[in-house]
Coordinates of C-alpha atoms and ligand atoms in Angstrom, one line a residue:
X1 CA 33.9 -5.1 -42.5
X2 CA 32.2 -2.9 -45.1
X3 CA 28.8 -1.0 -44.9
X4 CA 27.3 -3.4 -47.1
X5 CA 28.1 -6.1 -45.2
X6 CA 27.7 -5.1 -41.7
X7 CA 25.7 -7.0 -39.9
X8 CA 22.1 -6.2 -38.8
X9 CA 21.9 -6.0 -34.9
X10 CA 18.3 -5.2 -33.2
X11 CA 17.7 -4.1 -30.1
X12 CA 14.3 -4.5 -28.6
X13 CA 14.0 -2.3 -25.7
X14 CA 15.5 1.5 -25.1
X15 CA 15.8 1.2 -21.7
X16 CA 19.4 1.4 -19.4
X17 CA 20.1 -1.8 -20.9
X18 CA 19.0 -1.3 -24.4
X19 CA 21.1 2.2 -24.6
X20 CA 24.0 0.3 -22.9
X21 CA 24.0 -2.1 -25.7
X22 CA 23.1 0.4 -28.3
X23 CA 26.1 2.8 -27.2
X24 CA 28.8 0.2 -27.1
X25 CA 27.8 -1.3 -30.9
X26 CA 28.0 2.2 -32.4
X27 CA 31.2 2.6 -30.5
X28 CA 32.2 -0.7 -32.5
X29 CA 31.3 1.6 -35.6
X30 CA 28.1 -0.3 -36.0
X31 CA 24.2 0.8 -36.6
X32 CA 21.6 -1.2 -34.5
X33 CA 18.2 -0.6 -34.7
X34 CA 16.7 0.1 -31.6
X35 CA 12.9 -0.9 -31.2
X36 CA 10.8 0.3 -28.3
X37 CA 6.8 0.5 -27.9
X38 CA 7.2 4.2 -26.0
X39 CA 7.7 7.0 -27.9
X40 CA 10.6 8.8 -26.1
X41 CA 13.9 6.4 -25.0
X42 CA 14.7 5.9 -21.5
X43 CA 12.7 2.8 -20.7
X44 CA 11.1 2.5 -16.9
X45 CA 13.0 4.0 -14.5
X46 CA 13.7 6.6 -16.5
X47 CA 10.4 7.0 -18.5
X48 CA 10.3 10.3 -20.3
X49 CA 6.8 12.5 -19.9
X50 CA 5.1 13.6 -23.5
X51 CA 7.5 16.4 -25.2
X52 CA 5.9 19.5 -23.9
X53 CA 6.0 18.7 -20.1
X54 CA 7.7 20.8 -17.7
X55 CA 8.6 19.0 -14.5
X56 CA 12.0 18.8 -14.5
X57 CA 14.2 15.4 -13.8
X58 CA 15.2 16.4 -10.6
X59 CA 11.4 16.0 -10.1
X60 CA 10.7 12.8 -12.0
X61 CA 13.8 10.9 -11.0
X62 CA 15.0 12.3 -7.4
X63 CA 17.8 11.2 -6.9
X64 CA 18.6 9.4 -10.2
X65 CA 18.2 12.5 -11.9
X66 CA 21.6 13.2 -13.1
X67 CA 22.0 9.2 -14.3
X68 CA 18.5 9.6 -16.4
X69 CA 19.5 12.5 -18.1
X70 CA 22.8 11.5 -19.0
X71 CA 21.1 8.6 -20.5
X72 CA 18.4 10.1 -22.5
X73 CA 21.3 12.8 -23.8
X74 CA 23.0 9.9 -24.8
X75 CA 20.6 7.8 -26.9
X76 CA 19.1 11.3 -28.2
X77 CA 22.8 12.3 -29.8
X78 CA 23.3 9.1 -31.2
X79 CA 19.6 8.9 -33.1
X80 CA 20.1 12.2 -34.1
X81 CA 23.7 11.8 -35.1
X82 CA 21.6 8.9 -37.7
X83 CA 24.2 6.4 -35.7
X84 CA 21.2 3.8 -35.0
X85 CA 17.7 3.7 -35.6
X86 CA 15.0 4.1 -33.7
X87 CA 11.8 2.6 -34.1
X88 CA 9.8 4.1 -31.1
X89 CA 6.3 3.7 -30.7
X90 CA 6.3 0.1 -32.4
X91 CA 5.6 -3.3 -30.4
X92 CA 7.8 -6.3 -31.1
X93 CA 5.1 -8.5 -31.4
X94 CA 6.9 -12.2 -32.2
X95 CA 10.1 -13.7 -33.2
X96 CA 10.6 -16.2 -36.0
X97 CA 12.8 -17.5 -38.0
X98 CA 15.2 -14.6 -37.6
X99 CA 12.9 -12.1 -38.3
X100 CA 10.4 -9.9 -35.8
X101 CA 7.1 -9.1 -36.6
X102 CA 6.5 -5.6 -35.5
X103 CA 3.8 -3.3 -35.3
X104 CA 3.4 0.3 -35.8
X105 CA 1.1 2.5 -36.7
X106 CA 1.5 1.0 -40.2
X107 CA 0.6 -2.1 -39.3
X108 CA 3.0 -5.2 -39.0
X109 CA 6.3 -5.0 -41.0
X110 CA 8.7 -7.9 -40.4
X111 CA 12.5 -6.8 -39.8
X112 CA 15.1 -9.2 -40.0
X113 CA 18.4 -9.8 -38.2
X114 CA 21.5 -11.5 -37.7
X115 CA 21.5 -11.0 -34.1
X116 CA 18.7 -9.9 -31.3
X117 CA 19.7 -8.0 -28.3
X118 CA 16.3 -8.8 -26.1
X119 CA 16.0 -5.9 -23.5
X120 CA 12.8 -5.9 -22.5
X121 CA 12.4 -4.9 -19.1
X122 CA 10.2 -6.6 -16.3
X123 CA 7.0 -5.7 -15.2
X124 CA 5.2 -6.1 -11.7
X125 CA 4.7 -8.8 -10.1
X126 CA 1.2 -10.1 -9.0
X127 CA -0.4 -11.6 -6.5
X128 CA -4.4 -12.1 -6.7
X129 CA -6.2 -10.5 -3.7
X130 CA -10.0 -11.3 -3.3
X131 CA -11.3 -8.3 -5.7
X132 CA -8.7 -7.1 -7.5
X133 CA -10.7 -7.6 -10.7
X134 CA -12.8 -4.6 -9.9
X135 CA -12.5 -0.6 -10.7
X136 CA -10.1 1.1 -9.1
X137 CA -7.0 -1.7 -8.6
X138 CA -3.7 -0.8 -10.4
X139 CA -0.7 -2.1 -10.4
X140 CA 2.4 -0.3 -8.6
X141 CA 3.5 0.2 -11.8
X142 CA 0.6 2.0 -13.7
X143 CA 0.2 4.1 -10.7
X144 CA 4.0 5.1 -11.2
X145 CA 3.8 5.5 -15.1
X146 CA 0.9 7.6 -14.3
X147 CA 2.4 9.8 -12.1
X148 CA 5.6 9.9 -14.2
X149 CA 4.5 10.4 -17.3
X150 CA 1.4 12.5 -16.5
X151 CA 1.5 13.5 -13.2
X152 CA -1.6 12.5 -12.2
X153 CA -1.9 10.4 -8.6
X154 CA -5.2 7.4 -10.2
X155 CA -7.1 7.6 -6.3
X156 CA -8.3 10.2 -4.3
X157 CA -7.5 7.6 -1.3
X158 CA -4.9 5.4 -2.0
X159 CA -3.7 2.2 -0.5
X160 CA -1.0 0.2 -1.7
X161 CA 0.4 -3.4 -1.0
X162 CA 2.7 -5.7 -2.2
X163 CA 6.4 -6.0 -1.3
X164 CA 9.6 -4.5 -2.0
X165 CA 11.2 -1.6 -3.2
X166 CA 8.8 -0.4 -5.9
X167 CA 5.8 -0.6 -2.8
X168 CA 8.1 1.6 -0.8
X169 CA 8.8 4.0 -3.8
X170 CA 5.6 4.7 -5.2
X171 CA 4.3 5.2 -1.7
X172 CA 7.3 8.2 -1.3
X173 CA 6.2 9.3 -4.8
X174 CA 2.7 9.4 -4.1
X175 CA 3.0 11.3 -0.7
X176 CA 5.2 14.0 -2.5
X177 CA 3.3 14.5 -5.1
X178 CA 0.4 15.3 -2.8
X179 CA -1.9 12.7 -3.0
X180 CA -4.1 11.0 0.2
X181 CA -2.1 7.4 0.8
X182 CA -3.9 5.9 3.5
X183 CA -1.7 3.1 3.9
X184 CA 0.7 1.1 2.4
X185 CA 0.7 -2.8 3.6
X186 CA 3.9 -4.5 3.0
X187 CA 2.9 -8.6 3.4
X188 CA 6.5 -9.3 4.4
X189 CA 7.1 -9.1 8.1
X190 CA 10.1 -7.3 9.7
X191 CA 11.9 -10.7 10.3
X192 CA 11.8 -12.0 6.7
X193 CA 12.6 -8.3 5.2
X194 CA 16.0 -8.8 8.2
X195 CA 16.9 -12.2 6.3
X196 CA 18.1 -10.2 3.0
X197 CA 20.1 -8.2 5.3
X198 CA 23.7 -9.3 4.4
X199 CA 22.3 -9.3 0.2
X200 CA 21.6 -5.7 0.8
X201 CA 24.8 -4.7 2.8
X202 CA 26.2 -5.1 -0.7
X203 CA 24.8 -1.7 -1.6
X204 CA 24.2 0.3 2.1
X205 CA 24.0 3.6 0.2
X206 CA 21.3 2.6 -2.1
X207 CA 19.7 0.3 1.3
X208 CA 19.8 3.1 3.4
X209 CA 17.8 5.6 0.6
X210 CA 15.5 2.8 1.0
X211 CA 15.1 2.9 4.9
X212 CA 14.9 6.7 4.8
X213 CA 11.8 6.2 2.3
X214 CA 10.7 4.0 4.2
X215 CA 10.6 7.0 7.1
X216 CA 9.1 9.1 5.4
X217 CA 5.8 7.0 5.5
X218 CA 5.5 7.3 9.0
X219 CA 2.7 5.3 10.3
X220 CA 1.5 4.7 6.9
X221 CA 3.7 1.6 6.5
X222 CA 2.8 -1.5 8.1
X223 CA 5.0 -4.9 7.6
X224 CA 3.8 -8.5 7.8
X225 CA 0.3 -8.0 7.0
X226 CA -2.3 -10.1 5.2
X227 CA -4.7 -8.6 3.0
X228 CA -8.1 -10.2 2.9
X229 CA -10.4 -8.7 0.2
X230 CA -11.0 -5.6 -2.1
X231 CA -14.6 -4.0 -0.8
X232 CA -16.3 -2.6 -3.9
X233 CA -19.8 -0.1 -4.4
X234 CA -21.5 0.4 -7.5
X235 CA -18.2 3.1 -8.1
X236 CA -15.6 0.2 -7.6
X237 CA -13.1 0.4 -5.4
X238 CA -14.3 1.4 -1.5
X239 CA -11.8 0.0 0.9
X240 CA -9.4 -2.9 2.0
X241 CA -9.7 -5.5 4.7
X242 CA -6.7 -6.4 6.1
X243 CA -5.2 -8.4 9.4
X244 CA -2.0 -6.9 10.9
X245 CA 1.0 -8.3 12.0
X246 CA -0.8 -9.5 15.2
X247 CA -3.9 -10.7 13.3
X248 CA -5.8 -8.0 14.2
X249 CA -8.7 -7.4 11.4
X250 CA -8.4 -3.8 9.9
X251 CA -11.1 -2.4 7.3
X252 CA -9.2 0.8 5.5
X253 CA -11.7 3.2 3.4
X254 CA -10.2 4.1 0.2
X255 CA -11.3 4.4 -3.8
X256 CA -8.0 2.8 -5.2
X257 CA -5.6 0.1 -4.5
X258 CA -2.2 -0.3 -5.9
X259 CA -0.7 -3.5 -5.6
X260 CA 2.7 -5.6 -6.2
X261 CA 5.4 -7.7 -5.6
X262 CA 8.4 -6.8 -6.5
X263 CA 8.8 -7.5 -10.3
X264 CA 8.9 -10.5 -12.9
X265 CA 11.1 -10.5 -16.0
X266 CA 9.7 -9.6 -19.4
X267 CA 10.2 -13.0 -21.3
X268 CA 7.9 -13.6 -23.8
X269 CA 9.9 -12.7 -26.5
X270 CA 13.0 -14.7 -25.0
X271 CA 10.5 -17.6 -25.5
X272 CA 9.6 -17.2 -28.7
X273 CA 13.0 -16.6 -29.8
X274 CA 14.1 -20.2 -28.5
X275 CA 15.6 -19.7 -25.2
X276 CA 15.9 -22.1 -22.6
X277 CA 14.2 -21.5 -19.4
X278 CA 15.3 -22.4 -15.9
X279 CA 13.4 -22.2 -12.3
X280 CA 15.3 -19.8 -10.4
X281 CA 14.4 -20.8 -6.8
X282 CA 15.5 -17.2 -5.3
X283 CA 13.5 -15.2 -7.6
X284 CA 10.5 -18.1 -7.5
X285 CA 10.3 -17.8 -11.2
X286 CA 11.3 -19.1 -14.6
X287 CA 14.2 -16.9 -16.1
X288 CA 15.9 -17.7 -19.4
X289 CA 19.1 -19.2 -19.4
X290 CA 22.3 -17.1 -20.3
X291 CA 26.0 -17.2 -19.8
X292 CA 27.6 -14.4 -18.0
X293 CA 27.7 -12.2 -20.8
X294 CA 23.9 -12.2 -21.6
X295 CA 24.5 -15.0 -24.8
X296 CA 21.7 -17.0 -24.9
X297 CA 22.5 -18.9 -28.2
X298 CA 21.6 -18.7 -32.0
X299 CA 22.7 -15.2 -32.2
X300 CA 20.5 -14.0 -29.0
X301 CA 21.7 -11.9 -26.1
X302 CA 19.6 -11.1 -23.2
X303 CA 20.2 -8.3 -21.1
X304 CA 18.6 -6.0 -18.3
X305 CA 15.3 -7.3 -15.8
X306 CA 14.6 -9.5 -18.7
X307 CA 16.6 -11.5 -17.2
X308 CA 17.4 -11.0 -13.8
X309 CA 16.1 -7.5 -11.7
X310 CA 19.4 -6.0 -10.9
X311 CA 17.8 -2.5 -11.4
X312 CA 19.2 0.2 -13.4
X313 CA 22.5 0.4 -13.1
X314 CA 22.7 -3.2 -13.8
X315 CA 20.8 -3.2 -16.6
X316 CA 23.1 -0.7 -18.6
X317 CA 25.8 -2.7 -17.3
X318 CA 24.2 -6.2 -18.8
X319 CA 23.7 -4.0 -22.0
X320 CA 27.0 -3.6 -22.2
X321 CA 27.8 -7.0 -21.7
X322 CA 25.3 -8.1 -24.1
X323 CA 26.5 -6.3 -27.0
X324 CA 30.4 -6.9 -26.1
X325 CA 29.6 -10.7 -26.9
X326 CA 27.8 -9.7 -29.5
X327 CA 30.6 -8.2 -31.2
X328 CA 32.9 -10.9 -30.1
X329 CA 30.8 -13.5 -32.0
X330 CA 30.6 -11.5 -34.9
X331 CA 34.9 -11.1 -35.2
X332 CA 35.1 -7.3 -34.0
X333 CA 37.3 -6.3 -31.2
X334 CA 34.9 -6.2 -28.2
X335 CA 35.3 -3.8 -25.3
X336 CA 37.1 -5.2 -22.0
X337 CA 34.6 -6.7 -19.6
X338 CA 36.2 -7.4 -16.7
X339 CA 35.1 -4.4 -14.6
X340 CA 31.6 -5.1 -15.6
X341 CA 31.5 -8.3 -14.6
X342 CA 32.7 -7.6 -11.2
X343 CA 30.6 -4.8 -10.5
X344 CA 27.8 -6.8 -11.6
X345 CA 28.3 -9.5 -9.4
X346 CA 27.9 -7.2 -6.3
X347 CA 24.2 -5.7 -7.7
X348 CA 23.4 -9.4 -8.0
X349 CA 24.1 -10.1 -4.5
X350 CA 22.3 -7.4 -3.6
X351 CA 19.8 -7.9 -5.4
X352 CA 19.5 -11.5 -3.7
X353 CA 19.2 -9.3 -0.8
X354 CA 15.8 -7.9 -2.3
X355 CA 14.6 -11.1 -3.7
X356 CA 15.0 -12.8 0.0
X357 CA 13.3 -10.2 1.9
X358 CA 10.6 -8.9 -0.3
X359 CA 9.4 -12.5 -1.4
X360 CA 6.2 -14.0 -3.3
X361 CA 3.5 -14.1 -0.8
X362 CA 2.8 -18.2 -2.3
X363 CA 0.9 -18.9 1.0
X364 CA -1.6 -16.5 1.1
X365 CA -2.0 -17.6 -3.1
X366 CA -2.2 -20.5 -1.8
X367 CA -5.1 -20.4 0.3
X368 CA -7.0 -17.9 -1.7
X369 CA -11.1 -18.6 -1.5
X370 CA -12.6 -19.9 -4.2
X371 CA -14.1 -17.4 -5.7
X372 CA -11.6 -15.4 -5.7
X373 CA -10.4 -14.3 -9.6
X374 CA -7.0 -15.2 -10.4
X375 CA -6.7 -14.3 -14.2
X376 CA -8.3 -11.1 -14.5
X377 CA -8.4 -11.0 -18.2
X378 CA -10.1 -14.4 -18.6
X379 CA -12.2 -14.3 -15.3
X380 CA -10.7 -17.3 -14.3
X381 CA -11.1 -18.5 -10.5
X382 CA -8.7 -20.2 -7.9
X383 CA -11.3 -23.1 -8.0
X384 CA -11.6 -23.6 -11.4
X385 CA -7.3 -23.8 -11.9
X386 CA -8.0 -26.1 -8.9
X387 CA -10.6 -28.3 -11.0
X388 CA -8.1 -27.8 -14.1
X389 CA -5.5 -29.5 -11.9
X390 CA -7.7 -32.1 -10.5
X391 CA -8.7 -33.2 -13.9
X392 CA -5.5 -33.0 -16.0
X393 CA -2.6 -33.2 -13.2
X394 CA 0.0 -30.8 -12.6
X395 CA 1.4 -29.4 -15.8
X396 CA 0.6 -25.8 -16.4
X397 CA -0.3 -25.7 -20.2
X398 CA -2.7 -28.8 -19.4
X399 CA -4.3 -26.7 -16.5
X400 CA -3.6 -23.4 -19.5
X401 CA -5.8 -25.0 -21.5
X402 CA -8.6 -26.2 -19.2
X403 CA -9.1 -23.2 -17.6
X404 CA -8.3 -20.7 -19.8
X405 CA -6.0 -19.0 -17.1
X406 CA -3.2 -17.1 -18.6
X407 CA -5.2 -17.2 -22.0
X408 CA -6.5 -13.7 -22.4
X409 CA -4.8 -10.1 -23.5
X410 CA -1.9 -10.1 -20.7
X411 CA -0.7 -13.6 -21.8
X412 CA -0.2 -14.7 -18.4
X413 CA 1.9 -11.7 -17.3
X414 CA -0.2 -11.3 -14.1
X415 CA -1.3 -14.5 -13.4
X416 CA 1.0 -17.1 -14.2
X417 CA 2.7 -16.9 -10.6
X418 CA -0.5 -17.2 -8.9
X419 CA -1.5 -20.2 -11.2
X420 CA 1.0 -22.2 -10.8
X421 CA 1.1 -21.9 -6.9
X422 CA -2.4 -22.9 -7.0
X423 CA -1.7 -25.8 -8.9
X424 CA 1.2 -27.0 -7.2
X425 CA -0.9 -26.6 -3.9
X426 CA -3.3 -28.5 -5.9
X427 CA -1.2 -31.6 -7.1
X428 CA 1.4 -31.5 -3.8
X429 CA 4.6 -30.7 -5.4
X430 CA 6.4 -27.6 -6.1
X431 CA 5.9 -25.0 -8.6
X432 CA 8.7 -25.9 -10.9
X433 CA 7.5 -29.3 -11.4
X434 CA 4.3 -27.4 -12.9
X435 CA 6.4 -25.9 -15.3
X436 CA 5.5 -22.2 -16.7
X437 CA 2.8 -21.3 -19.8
X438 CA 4.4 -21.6 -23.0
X439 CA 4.8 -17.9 -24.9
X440 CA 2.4 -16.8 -28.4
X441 CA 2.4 -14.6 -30.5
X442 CA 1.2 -12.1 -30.5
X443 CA 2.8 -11.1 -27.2
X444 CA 1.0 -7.7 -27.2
X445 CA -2.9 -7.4 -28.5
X446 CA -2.9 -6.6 -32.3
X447 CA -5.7 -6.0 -34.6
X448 CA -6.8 -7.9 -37.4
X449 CA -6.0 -5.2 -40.2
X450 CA -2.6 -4.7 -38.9
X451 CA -1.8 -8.0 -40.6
X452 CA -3.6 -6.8 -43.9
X453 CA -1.4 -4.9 -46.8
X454 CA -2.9 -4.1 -50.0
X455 CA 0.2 -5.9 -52.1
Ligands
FAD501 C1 6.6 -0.6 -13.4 C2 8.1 -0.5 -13.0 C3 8.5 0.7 -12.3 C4 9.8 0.8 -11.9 N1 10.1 1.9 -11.1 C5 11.4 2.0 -10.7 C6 11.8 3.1 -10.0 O1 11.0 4.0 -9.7 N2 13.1 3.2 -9.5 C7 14.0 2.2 -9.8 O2 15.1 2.3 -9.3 N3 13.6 1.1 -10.5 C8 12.4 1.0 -11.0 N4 12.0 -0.1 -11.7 C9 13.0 -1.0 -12.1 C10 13.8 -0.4 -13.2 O3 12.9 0.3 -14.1 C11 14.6 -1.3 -14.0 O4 15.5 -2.0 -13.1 C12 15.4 -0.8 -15.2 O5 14.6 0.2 -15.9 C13 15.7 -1.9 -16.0 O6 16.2 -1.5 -17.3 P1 15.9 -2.4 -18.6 O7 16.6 -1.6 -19.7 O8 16.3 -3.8 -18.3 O9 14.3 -2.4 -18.8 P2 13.3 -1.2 -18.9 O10 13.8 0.1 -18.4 O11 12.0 -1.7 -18.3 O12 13.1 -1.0 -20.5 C14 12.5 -2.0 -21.3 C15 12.0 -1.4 -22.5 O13 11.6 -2.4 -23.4 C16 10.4 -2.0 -24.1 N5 9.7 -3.2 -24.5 C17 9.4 -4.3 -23.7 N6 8.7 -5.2 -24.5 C18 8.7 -4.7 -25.7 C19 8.1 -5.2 -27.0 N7 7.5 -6.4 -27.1 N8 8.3 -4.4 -28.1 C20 8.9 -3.2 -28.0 N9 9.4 -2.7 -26.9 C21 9.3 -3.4 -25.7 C22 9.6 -1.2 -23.0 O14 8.8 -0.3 -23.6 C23 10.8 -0.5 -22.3 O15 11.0 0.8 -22.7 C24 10.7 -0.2 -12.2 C25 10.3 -1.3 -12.9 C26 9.0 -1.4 -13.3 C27 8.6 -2.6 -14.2

């Protein structure tokens, strides 16, 4: 195919997955565009600090050091090389008709494509704690991008809860870095985190860094707990109540709280894009619907914790795939696949593992009080999405639009979960029956005059 004619592939996302896919199209002797919000590639796990920063990767990435900089080396060659093009700093904000409406600091240009490779990431999952909607409560996440990308620990006392690996991490991360972590309160017990035992023994290297993380917060950690509310003074933030694993009521002074559950796949712009969604019961949410190559139909390929949280490795690996089918259903030659579909299927068992033993804590959403907030940027409560149920049944854009839950700058990112838990509690059935809040554009926050151009 000549240069005039050669397709026009996007990428959205310069994460492991996103440079997977990017590498194998130019490898194909094609020119994607790669489009990414941060300003450096490398995504999340491998978040680069401003240019100017001196902690080396060996201190940013442990023991992924050596996989983060062969990645950023990567992606850096080829953009410099001029073998793709990358739009960093610039949102994807929707996807219609072919074409993504994206804005940078020029505004919103509209960039159109044959096909989309979405690799978009996940971001933390969230469960509403009585509080949470006051000064000084982060997510695991920010407190990690913070740390990462700035080095700077957000509390002066910090507890953290949540579940799985990323409560674990940051904990490690925080405590290394020198910061006061009072405690970190995992809500899974030791018998639910032992029923993902045989997903994990899929990976016992990476399970047993885990385990010896886990060590190295002592008497920090505490499993199978139950937080009960966020204590605030006029400065925010001024301790968690908690029960332990015996039901013992525990009152922890601190002036920040980091909190999480696991993660939940980026999907918005899988949504606008057309994809079908399906209720994954293991991962207790709604994931778009691929094939095992990441195809996802009308010239859209998903790939990475967009889709499913196989972690790093098997997000470059998805990449990969992602942009192999690509190819394929364009007529060029496409790389062989058959190793990367096997060593995929093992990160997906083990991350089964995680999903099993680090689940949603739905019972405590559940029974959350009343007054308790559940969308944050609406100031929505558990009992008015009860009332929303009560008055227009079970479906979640009926309860959407009653409430104004999952209405506000996050799009429902943080509370969807909890909403829909609370409604299914609500009307008696299950939370896929209430279905999941339809995506808009714009999926990001965008001002007014960015849609403006003087022509
Ligand atoms: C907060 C957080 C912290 C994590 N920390 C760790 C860790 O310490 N260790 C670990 O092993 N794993 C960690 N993980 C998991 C790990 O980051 C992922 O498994 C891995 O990075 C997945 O790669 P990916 O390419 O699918 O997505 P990501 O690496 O998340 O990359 C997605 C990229 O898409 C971009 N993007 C998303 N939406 C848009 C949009 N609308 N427009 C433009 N760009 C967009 C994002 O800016 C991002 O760069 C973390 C995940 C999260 C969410």
């Amino acid at each position: 195919m000549s240069e005039t004619t050669s397709p026009r592939i996007v990428i959205v996302g310069a994460g492991p997955a996103g440079i997977g896919a990017a590498a194998t199209l130019v490898e194909a002797g094609l020119h994607p565009v790669v489009i990414d919000e941060a300003h450096r590639a490398g995504g999340q796990i491998y978040r680069r600090p401003p240019a100017g920063f001196v902690r080396t990767p060996e201190q940013l990435y442990g023991s992924e050091a050596a996989k983060a900089r062969a990645l950023h080396t990567l992606f850096d060659r080829l953009a410099e090389d001029g073998l793709l093009t990358h739009c960093a700093g610039s949102s994807v904000i929707a996807v219609h008709a072919g074409r993504l409406h994206v804005l940078g600091e020029g505004g919103v240009q509209v960039i159109g494509y044959d096909s989309l490779i979405l690799a978009t990431g996940a971001s933390d999952r969230i469960a509403p704690v009585p509080g949470w909607q006051n000064a000084g409560v982060f997510s695991l996440g920010a407190a990690q991008i913070a740390l990462k990308a700035q080095g700077v620990a957000l509390g002066r006392r910090i507890v953290l809860i949540g579940s799985g690996p990323l409560l674990t991490l940051v904990g490690t991360q925080l405590v290394e870095a020198g910061a006061d972590v009072a405690a970190v309160l995992d809500t899974s017990s030791w018998y639910q985190q032992m029923r993902g035992f045989s997903g994990l023994a899929a990976r016992p290297v990476v399970a047993l860094r885990g385990l010896a993380l886990r060590a190295r917060l002592g008497r920090r950690y505490h499993a199978g707990v139950t937080p009960e509310r966020i204590e605030v003074d006029e400065q925010g933030v001024a301790a968690l109540r908690w029960r332990d694993a015996g039901g013992r009521q525990r009152l922890t002074p601190c002036d920040m709280v980091g909190m999480g559950w696991h993660l939940r796949a980026e999907t918005h712009l899988a949504d606008l894009a057309g994809c079908a969604f399906i209720y994954d019961m293991q991962w207790q949410q709604w994931l778009p619907k691929t094939d095992e190559m990441g195809r996802a139909g009308n010239g859209v390929y998903l790939a990475g914790d967009g889709v499913r949280i196989l972690g790093a490795d098997g997000a470059e690996i998805a990449g990969r795939l992602a942009a192999a089918a690509c190819l394929a259903d364009l007529g060029y030659q496409p790389p062989s696949a058959g190793a990367d579909l096997r060593k995929l299927a093992r990160l997906e068992r083990f991350a089964c593992g995680l999903a099993r033993a680090f689940p949603f804590p739905a019972a405590m959403v559940r029974t959350l009080p009343g007054d308790a907030i559940v969308c944050r940027c609406e100031n929505v409560t558990a009992a008015a999405v009860r009332e929303g149920a009560d008055f227009g049944g079970s479906e979640a854009n009926r309860v959407k639009s009653l409430s104004r839950a999952g209405m506000g700058r996050c799009q429902g990112r943080f509370c969807q979960l909890a909403a829909v838990e609370l409604v299914a509690a609500q009307a008696g059935c299950a939370p896929d029956v209430v279905g999941r809040f339809r995506g808009q554009a714009p999926v990001r926050p965008a001002p007014v005059g960015a849609f403006l151009r003087e022509d």
